[in-house]
Coordinates of C-alpha atoms in Angstrom, one line a residue:
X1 CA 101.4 74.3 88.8
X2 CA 101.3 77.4 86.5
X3 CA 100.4 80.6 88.7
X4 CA 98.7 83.6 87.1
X5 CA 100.3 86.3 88.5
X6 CA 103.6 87.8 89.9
X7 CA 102.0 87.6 93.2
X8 CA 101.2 84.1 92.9
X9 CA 104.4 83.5 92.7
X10 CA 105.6 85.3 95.2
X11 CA 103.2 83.1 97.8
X12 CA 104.2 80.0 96.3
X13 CA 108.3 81.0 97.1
X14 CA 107.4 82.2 100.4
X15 CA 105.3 79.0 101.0
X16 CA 108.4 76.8 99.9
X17 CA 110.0 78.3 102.6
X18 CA 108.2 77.7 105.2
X19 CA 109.0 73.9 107.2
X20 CA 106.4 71.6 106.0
X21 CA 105.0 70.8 109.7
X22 CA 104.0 74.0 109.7
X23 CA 101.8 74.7 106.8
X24 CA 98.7 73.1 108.3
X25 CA 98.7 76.0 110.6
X26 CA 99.6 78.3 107.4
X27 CA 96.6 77.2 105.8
X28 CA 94.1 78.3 108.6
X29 CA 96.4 81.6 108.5
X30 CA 95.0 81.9 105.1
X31 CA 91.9 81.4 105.4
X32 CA 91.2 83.2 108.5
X33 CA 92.7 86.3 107.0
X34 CA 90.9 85.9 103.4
X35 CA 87.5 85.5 105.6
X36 CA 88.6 89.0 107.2
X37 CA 89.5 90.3 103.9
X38 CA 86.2 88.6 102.8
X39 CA 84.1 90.5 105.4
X40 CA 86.1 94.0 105.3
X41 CA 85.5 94.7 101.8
X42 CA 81.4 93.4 102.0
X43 CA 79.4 95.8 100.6
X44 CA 76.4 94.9 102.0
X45 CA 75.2 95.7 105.5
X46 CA 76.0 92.9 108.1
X47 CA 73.2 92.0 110.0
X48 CA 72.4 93.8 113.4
X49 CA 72.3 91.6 116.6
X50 CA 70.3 93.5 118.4
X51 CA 73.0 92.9 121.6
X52 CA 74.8 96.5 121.0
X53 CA 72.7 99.6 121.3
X54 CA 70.3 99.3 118.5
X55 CA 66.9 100.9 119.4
X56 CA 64.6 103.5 118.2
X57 CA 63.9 106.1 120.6
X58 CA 62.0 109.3 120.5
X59 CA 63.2 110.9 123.5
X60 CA 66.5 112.8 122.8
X61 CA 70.1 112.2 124.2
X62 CA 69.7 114.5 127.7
X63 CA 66.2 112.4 128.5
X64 CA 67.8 109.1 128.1
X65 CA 70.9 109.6 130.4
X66 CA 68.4 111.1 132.9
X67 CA 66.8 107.7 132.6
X68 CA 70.0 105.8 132.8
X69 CA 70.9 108.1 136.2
X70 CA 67.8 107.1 137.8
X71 CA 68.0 103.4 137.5
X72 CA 71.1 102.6 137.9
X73 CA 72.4 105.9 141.1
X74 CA 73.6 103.3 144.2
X75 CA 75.5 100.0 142.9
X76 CA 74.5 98.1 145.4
X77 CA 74.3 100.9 148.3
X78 CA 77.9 102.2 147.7
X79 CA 76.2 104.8 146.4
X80 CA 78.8 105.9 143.7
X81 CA 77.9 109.9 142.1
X82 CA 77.6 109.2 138.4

């Protein structure tokens, strides 16, 4: 196998290395982290889920938490001070 680059090499000799039971587990190493290299470097936007916090609201910040306050003052009757 003719690698392109120095750092080819330098994988290839550190794979060598490695006992060959183990390079299954190597491999999804791999390509877990070139997925997460994959995904960090994406230019465009990922896709909202809609789970986290994403709304449109007119009312500002002060009106909201007065809102949160009022539905969710008493957990249950231990009646907890926010």
């Amino acid at each position: 196998m003719q690698t392109k680059t120095k750092y080819e090499e330098m994988v290839i000799k550190e794979l060598r290395g490695i006992p060959e039971d183990s390079i299954p587990q190597v491999v999804k190493i791999l390509k877990s982290l070139k997925k997460s290299i994959s995904v960090a470097t994406k230019k465009e936007r990922i896709k909202e889920s809609g789970l986290c916090g994403i709304w449109r609201d007119k009312r500002n910040a002060d009106e909201i938490v007065e809102e949160i306050h009022s539905h969710r003052s008493g957990f249950g009757g231990r009646r907890i001070k926010l």
